mmCIF file of C-alpha atoms in Angstrom:
data_model
loop_
_atom_site.group_PDB
_atom_site.id
_atom_site.type_symbol
_atom_site.label_atom_id
_atom_site.label_comp_id
_atom_site.label_asym_id
_atom_site.label_seq_id
_atom_site.Cartn_x
_atom_site.Cartn_y
_atom_site.Cartn_z
ATOM 1 C CA MET A 26 0.502 -48.157 54.934
ATOM 2 C CA TRP A 27 2.423 -50.618 52.803
ATOM 3 C CA ARG A 28 6.027 -51.028 51.746
ATOM 4 C CA ILE A 29 7.096 -53.052 48.706
ATOM 5 C CA ALA A 30 10.455 -54.557 47.728
ATOM 6 C CA SER A 31 11.456 -56.879 44.890
ATOM 7 C CA TYR A 32 14.380 -58.623 43.219
ATOM 8 C CA SER A 33 15.131 -60.903 40.254
ATOM 9 C CA ASP A 34 18.148 -63.219 39.962
ATOM 10 C CA VAL A 35 19.252 -65.140 36.881
ATOM 11 C CA GLY A 36 20.668 -67.991 38.983
ATOM 12 C CA THR A 37 23.079 -70.156 36.976
ATOM 13 C CA ARG A 38 21.003 -69.896 33.816
ATOM 14 C CA ILE A 39 22.208 -67.937 30.805
ATOM 15 C CA VAL A 40 18.962 -65.970 30.465
ATOM 16 C CA ASN A 41 16.641 -64.648 33.164
ATOM 17 C CA GLU A 42 13.085 -65.536 32.135
ATOM 18 C CA ASP A 43 11.535 -64.079 35.314
ATOM 19 C CA ARG A 44 10.091 -60.589 35.522
ATOM 20 C CA VAL A 45 8.822 -58.480 38.439
ATOM 21 C CA CYS A 46 6.816 -55.274 38.049
ATOM 22 C CA VAL A 47 5.485 -52.858 40.696
ATOM 23 C CA THR A 48 3.041 -50.053 39.907
ATOM 24 C CA GLU A 49 1.990 -47.592 42.618
ATOM 25 C CA SER A 50 -0.217 -44.527 42.328
ATOM 26 C CA GLY A 51 -1.790 -42.728 45.250
ATOM 27 C CA ASN A 52 -3.709 -45.221 47.346
ATOM 28 C CA CYS A 53 -3.460 -48.092 44.815
ATOM 29 C CA ALA A 54 -0.774 -50.592 43.859
ATOM 30 C CA CYS A 55 -0.268 -53.601 41.591
ATOM 31 C CA VAL A 56 2.553 -56.117 42.069
ATOM 32 C CA THR A 57 3.197 -58.823 39.468
ATOM 33 C CA VAL A 58 5.671 -61.690 39.134
ATOM 34 C CA ALA A 59 5.878 -63.710 35.911
ATOM 35 C CA ASP A 60 8.032 -66.670 34.921
ATOM 36 C CA GLY A 61 8.586 -67.739 31.328
ATOM 37 C CA VAL A 62 7.578 -71.367 30.913
ATOM 38 C CA GLY A 63 10.534 -73.620 30.155
ATOM 39 C CA GLY A 64 10.432 -75.779 27.078
ATOM 40 C CA HIS A 65 8.212 -73.461 25.064
ATOM 41 C CA GLY A 66 10.895 -70.989 23.988
ATOM 42 C CA GLY A 67 10.653 -67.213 24.285
ATOM 43 C CA GLY A 68 10.098 -67.363 28.044
ATOM 44 C CA SER A 69 11.668 -63.986 28.742
ATOM 45 C CA THR A 70 9.575 -62.396 25.986
ATOM 46 C CA ALA A 71 6.393 -63.886 27.426
ATOM 47 C CA ALA A 72 7.190 -62.876 31.022
ATOM 48 C CA ASN A 73 8.078 -59.368 29.914
ATOM 49 C CA ALA A 74 4.826 -59.066 27.958
ATOM 50 C CA VAL A 75 2.782 -60.296 30.936
ATOM 51 C CA THR A 76 4.221 -57.910 33.511
ATOM 52 C CA ARG A 77 4.263 -54.869 31.257
ATOM 53 C CA LYS A 78 0.778 -55.387 29.833
ATOM 54 C CA LEU A 79 -0.840 -56.281 33.138
ATOM 55 C CA ASN A 80 0.586 -53.375 35.073
ATOM 56 C CA ARG A 81 -0.070 -50.963 32.201
ATOM 57 C CA LEU A 82 -3.730 -52.001 32.082
ATOM 58 C CA PHE A 83 -3.916 -51.584 35.842
ATOM 59 C CA ALA A 84 -2.553 -48.047 35.494
ATOM 60 C CA GLU A 85 -4.706 -47.077 32.519
ATOM 61 C CA ARG A 86 -8.021 -48.697 33.333
ATOM 62 C CA VAL A 87 -8.133 -49.585 36.965
ATOM 63 C CA LEU A 88 -6.616 -46.382 38.279
ATOM 64 C CA GLY A 89 -9.036 -44.461 36.068
ATOM 65 C CA SER A 90 -11.963 -45.770 38.093
ATOM 66 C CA GLN A 91 -13.907 -43.113 39.932
ATOM 67 C CA LYS A 92 -14.560 -45.377 42.911
ATOM 68 C CA ALA A 93 -11.774 -47.137 44.782
ATOM 69 C CA GLY A 94 -14.017 -50.126 45.462
ATOM 70 C CA GLU A 95 -14.442 -50.801 41.743
ATOM 71 C CA ILE A 96 -10.723 -51.434 41.318
ATOM 72 C CA LEU A 97 -10.865 -54.759 43.123
ATOM 73 C CA GLU A 98 -13.999 -56.187 41.515
ATOM 74 C CA LYS A 99 -13.396 -59.739 40.314
ATOM 75 C CA ASN A 100 -14.720 -59.095 36.820
ATOM 76 C CA VAL A 101 -12.296 -56.167 36.403
ATOM 77 C CA MET A 102 -9.328 -58.358 37.300
ATOM 78 C CA LEU A 103 -10.547 -61.179 35.051
ATOM 79 C CA ASP A 104 -10.979 -58.806 32.107
ATOM 80 C CA VAL A 105 -7.425 -57.525 32.528
ATOM 81 C CA LEU A 106 -5.971 -61.034 32.787
ATOM 82 C CA THR A 107 -7.927 -62.150 29.727
ATOM 83 C CA GLU A 108 -6.456 -59.293 27.714
ATOM 84 C CA VAL A 109 -2.963 -60.132 28.960
ATOM 85 C CA ASN A 110 -3.478 -63.726 27.812
ATOM 86 C CA ALA A 111 -4.487 -62.450 24.360
ATOM 87 C CA THR A 112 -1.345 -60.302 24.229
ATOM 88 C CA VAL A 113 0.870 -63.335 24.821
ATOM 89 C CA LEU A 114 -1.081 -65.354 22.257
ATOM 90 C CA ASN A 115 -0.459 -62.670 19.644
ATOM 91 C CA LEU A 116 3.287 -63.059 20.185
ATOM 92 C CA GLN A 117 3.262 -66.798 19.549
ATOM 93 C CA THR A 118 4.470 -68.282 16.276
ATOM 94 C CA ALA A 119 4.325 -71.740 14.761
ATOM 95 C CA GLY A 120 7.799 -72.436 16.068
ATOM 96 C CA CYS A 121 7.561 -70.696 19.427
ATOM 97 C CA ARG A 122 4.595 -71.268 21.736
ATOM 98 C CA LEU A 123 5.778 -68.817 24.363
ATOM 99 C CA GLN A 124 3.982 -68.774 27.709
ATOM 100 C CA ALA A 125 4.503 -67.453 31.228
ATOM 101 C CA THR A 126 3.135 -68.174 34.673
ATOM 102 C CA CYS A 127 1.823 -65.170 36.568
ATOM 103 C CA VAL A 128 0.859 -64.047 40.064
ATOM 104 C CA THR A 129 -0.453 -60.566 40.783
ATOM 105 C CA VAL A 130 -1.852 -58.721 43.778
ATOM 106 C CA TRP A 131 -3.878 -55.507 43.625
ATOM 107 C CA MET A 132 -4.148 -53.296 46.693
ATOM 108 C CA VAL A 133 -6.271 -50.315 47.707
ATOM 109 C CA ARG A 134 -5.532 -48.281 50.811
ATOM 110 C CA GLU A 135 -8.496 -46.542 52.441
ATOM 111 C CA GLU A 136 -8.734 -44.484 55.602
ATOM 112 C CA ASN A 137 -8.811 -47.278 58.165
ATOM 113 C CA CYS A 138 -7.827 -50.384 56.232
ATOM 114 C CA CYS A 139 -6.114 -51.927 53.252
ATOM 115 C CA THR A 140 -7.978 -54.222 50.853
ATOM 116 C CA VAL A 141 -6.189 -56.723 48.607
ATOM 117 C CA ARG A 142 -7.129 -59.238 45.936
ATOM 118 C CA TRP A 143 -4.807 -61.564 44.063
ATOM 119 C CA ALA A 144 -4.859 -63.917 41.084
ATOM 120 C CA HIS A 145 -2.510 -66.441 39.544
ATOM 121 C CA THR A 146 -1.940 -68.928 36.730
ATOM 122 C CA GLY A 147 0.715 -71.640 36.731
ATOM 123 C CA ASP A 148 3.173 -72.238 39.560
ATOM 124 C CA SER A 149 4.222 -68.732 40.499
ATOM 125 C CA ARG A 150 2.935 -68.382 44.054
ATOM 126 C CA LEU A 151 1.549 -65.931 46.578
ATOM 127 C CA TYR A 152 1.982 -66.497 50.316
ATOM 128 C CA PHE A 153 -0.190 -64.488 52.710
ATOM 129 C CA PHE A 154 0.818 -63.945 56.337
ATOM 130 C CA ARG A 155 -1.269 -62.374 59.121
ATOM 131 C CA GLU A 156 0.489 -61.259 62.287
ATOM 132 C CA GLY A 157 3.560 -63.195 61.178
ATOM 133 C CA LYS A 158 1.739 -66.503 60.592
ATOM 134 C CA LEU A 159 1.250 -68.119 57.197
ATOM 135 C CA CYS A 160 -2.484 -68.447 56.621
ATOM 136 C CA PHE A 161 -2.737 -69.018 52.857
ATOM 137 C CA ARG A 162 -0.808 -69.823 49.723
ATOM 138 C CA THR A 163 -1.996 -70.254 46.166
ATOM 139 C CA LYS A 164 -2.323 -73.747 44.722
ATOM 140 C CA ASP A 165 -0.205 -74.408 41.638
ATOM 141 C CA HIS A 166 -1.820 -75.252 38.326
ATOM 142 C CA SER A 167 0.498 -78.245 37.989
ATOM 143 C CA LEU A 168 0.301 -82.025 37.759
ATOM 144 C CA LEU A 169 2.036 -82.248 41.118
ATOM 145 C CA GLU A 170 -0.553 -80.144 42.972
ATOM 146 C CA SER A 171 -3.485 -81.678 41.103
ATOM 147 C CA GLY A 172 -2.397 -85.102 42.324
ATOM 148 C CA ALA A 173 -1.464 -86.549 38.931
ATOM 149 C CA GLY A 174 2.240 -86.236 39.723
ATOM 150 C CA ASN A 175 2.020 -88.527 42.740
ATOM 151 C CA GLN A 176 0.818 -91.657 40.978
ATOM 152 C CA GLY A 177 3.846 -93.890 40.994
ATOM 153 C CA THR A 178 6.983 -93.528 38.941
ATOM 154 C CA GLY A 179 7.871 -93.478 35.262
ATOM 155 C CA LEU A 180 6.260 -90.912 32.981
ATOM 156 C CA GLN A 181 3.916 -89.618 35.677
ATOM 157 C CA ASN A 182 6.847 -88.941 37.993
ATOM 158 C CA VAL A 183 8.826 -87.226 35.227
ATOM 159 C CA GLN A 184 5.884 -84.925 34.532
ATOM 160 C CA ARG A 185 5.117 -84.160 38.193
ATOM 161 C CA ASN A 186 6.026 -80.472 37.786
ATOM 162 C CA VAL A 187 4.337 -79.919 34.434
ATOM 163 C CA ILE A 188 1.913 -76.992 34.598
ATOM 164 C CA TRP A 189 -1.451 -77.140 32.892
ATOM 165 C CA GLN A 190 -2.212 -73.420 32.744
ATOM 166 C CA ALA A 191 -0.204 -70.267 32.021
ATOM 167 C CA MET A 192 -0.573 -66.984 30.189
ATOM 168 C CA GLY A 193 -0.696 -67.764 26.482
ATOM 169 C CA GLU A 194 -3.406 -70.437 26.570
ATOM 170 C CA PRO A 195 -5.139 -70.724 23.148
ATOM 171 C CA GLU A 196 -8.414 -71.794 24.741
ATOM 172 C CA GLY A 197 -8.412 -68.984 27.273
ATOM 173 C CA ILE A 198 -7.312 -68.820 30.884
ATOM 174 C CA ARG A 199 -9.068 -69.805 34.083
ATOM 175 C CA PRO A 200 -7.099 -67.947 36.736
ATOM 176 C CA ASP A 201 -7.679 -68.484 40.415
ATOM 177 C CA ILE A 202 -8.889 -65.154 41.804
ATOM 178 C CA SER A 203 -9.150 -64.629 45.544
ATOM 179 C CA ASP A 204 -11.900 -62.961 47.490
ATOM 180 C CA LYS A 205 -11.239 -59.414 48.640
ATOM 181 C CA ILE A 206 -9.221 -59.474 51.849
ATOM 182 C CA GLN A 207 -9.449 -56.580 54.299
ATOM 183 C CA ILE A 208 -6.508 -55.846 56.579
ATOM 184 C CA GLU A 209 -7.384 -53.580 59.485
ATOM 185 C CA ASN A 210 -5.608 -52.950 62.802
ATOM 186 C CA GLU A 211 -3.143 -55.787 62.183
ATOM 187 C CA SER A 212 0.095 -56.506 60.356
ATOM 188 C CA ALA A 213 0.221 -58.567 57.193
ATOM 189 C CA ALA A 214 2.810 -59.619 54.652
ATOM 190 C CA LEU A 215 2.601 -61.017 51.136
ATOM 191 C CA LEU A 216 5.277 -62.863 49.202
ATOM 192 C CA LEU A 217 4.916 -63.292 45.444
ATOM 193 C CA CYS A 218 7.584 -65.489 43.881
ATOM 194 C CA SER A 219 8.608 -67.744 41.031
ATOM 195 C CA ASP A 220 9.288 -71.439 41.562
ATOM 196 C CA GLY A 221 13.025 -70.762 41.643
ATOM 197 C CA LEU A 222 12.574 -69.333 45.143
ATOM 198 C CA TRP A 223 9.884 -71.477 46.729
ATOM 199 C CA GLU A 224 11.473 -74.751 45.597
ATOM 200 C CA GLY A 225 14.483 -73.953 47.786
ATOM 201 C CA VAL A 226 12.854 -72.343 50.842
ATOM 202 C CA GLU A 227 10.382 -74.238 53.018
ATOM 203 C CA GLU A 228 7.240 -72.487 54.225
ATOM 204 C CA ASP A 229 8.164 -72.716 57.897
ATOM 205 C CA LYS A 230 11.503 -71.083 57.080
ATOM 206 C CA MET A 231 9.695 -68.251 55.259
ATOM 207 C CA GLU A 232 7.712 -67.630 58.430
ATOM 208 C CA LYS A 233 10.772 -67.708 60.670
ATOM 209 C CA LEU A 234 12.687 -65.335 58.417
ATOM 210 C CA LEU A 235 9.704 -62.989 58.327
ATOM 211 C CA ALA A 236 9.781 -62.818 62.133
ATOM 212 C CA ARG A 237 13.428 -61.736 61.980
ATOM 213 C CA SER A 238 12.881 -59.068 59.317
ATOM 214 C CA CYS A 239 11.911 -55.452 59.944
ATOM 215 C CA THR A 240 11.437 -54.501 56.280
ATOM 216 C CA PRO A 241 10.447 -56.291 53.060
ATOM 217 C CA GLU A 242 13.967 -55.644 51.750
ATOM 218 C CA GLU A 243 15.449 -57.462 54.734
ATOM 219 C CA TRP A 244 12.999 -60.343 54.354
ATOM 220 C CA LEU A 245 13.934 -60.838 50.706
ATOM 221 C CA GLU A 246 17.616 -60.700 51.554
ATOM 222 C CA ASN A 247 17.133 -63.342 54.239
ATOM 223 C CA LEU A 248 15.163 -65.530 51.828
ATOM 224 C CA ARG A 249 17.919 -65.258 49.247
ATOM 225 C CA LYS A 250 20.522 -66.260 51.813
ATOM 226 C CA GLU A 251 18.421 -69.266 52.752
ATOM 227 C CA LEU A 252 18.074 -70.191 49.090
ATOM 228 C CA SER A 253 21.833 -69.945 48.584
ATOM 229 C CA MET A 254 22.369 -72.551 51.309
ATOM 230 C CA ALA A 255 19.943 -74.957 49.590
ATOM 231 C CA ARG A 256 21.371 -74.638 46.086
ATOM 232 C CA LEU A 257 23.046 -77.414 44.175
ATOM 233 C CA ASP A 258 25.480 -76.944 41.312
ATOM 234 C CA ALA A 259 22.768 -75.450 39.098
ATOM 235 C CA TYR A 260 19.739 -73.414 40.071
ATOM 236 C CA ASP A 261 16.899 -71.678 38.309
ATOM 237 C CA ASN A 262 15.992 -68.033 37.881
ATOM 238 C CA ASN A 263 14.462 -66.854 41.151
ATOM 239 C CA SER A 264 12.436 -63.696 41.699
ATOM 240 C CA ALA A 265 10.098 -62.279 44.287
ATOM 241 C CA ALA A 266 8.218 -59.262 45.558
ATOM 242 C CA ALA A 267 7.449 -58.719 49.237
ATOM 243 C CA VAL A 268 4.764 -56.462 50.661
ATOM 244 C CA PHE A 269 4.547 -55.359 54.302
ATOM 245 C CA ILE A 270 1.239 -53.875 55.420
ATOM 246 C CA ARG A 271 1.088 -52.162 58.796
#
């Protein structure tokens, strides 16, 4: 059994360019977080298009599968993400190259276990915890995580957080797609979030707050409180979805 909670906060920005979408039907669920890429314009439009299109395709195509196992096939997820990328491309204009980062997890509940698979582009992240311990997080498609942002100062340092992949790529996307993960006779938790959250909350603090939380709603509330203590005068949009699997 799983339980899902989510939130989205504009921060001190004028516009919230983050979006969170949860789709559940029977024994299947899709959770998506998207973040409009700053500097390209139209970030909220791009993030909205990503979450709506992705979760709609999940509902229309994936949930229409006759076999639960087919839902989580890697080629099915890649096909959906490719179509979402095309949708964002179709919204771009000469003066507005809108894009959005994206992280999504698909889940199927069967009689004795839950199976999940996730994918992401950009620097929206997924953290995966087993029995309360962090065992995996996605690697950002950014200069910082590729190593290019650590080479001295100057221009390279300024560009350390520049992402090199997001939804809306003219040459197509290359999302990182996980293997299928089976969760059986154990507890697990997943946190999907935009950079506005993870930049202000350290991973060890996420784990400690998870241990003190009985529900995903409580965990998110604790994370938001932690973020509020780390904030400076200005802070970014921050959004997240939390999944508890028991």
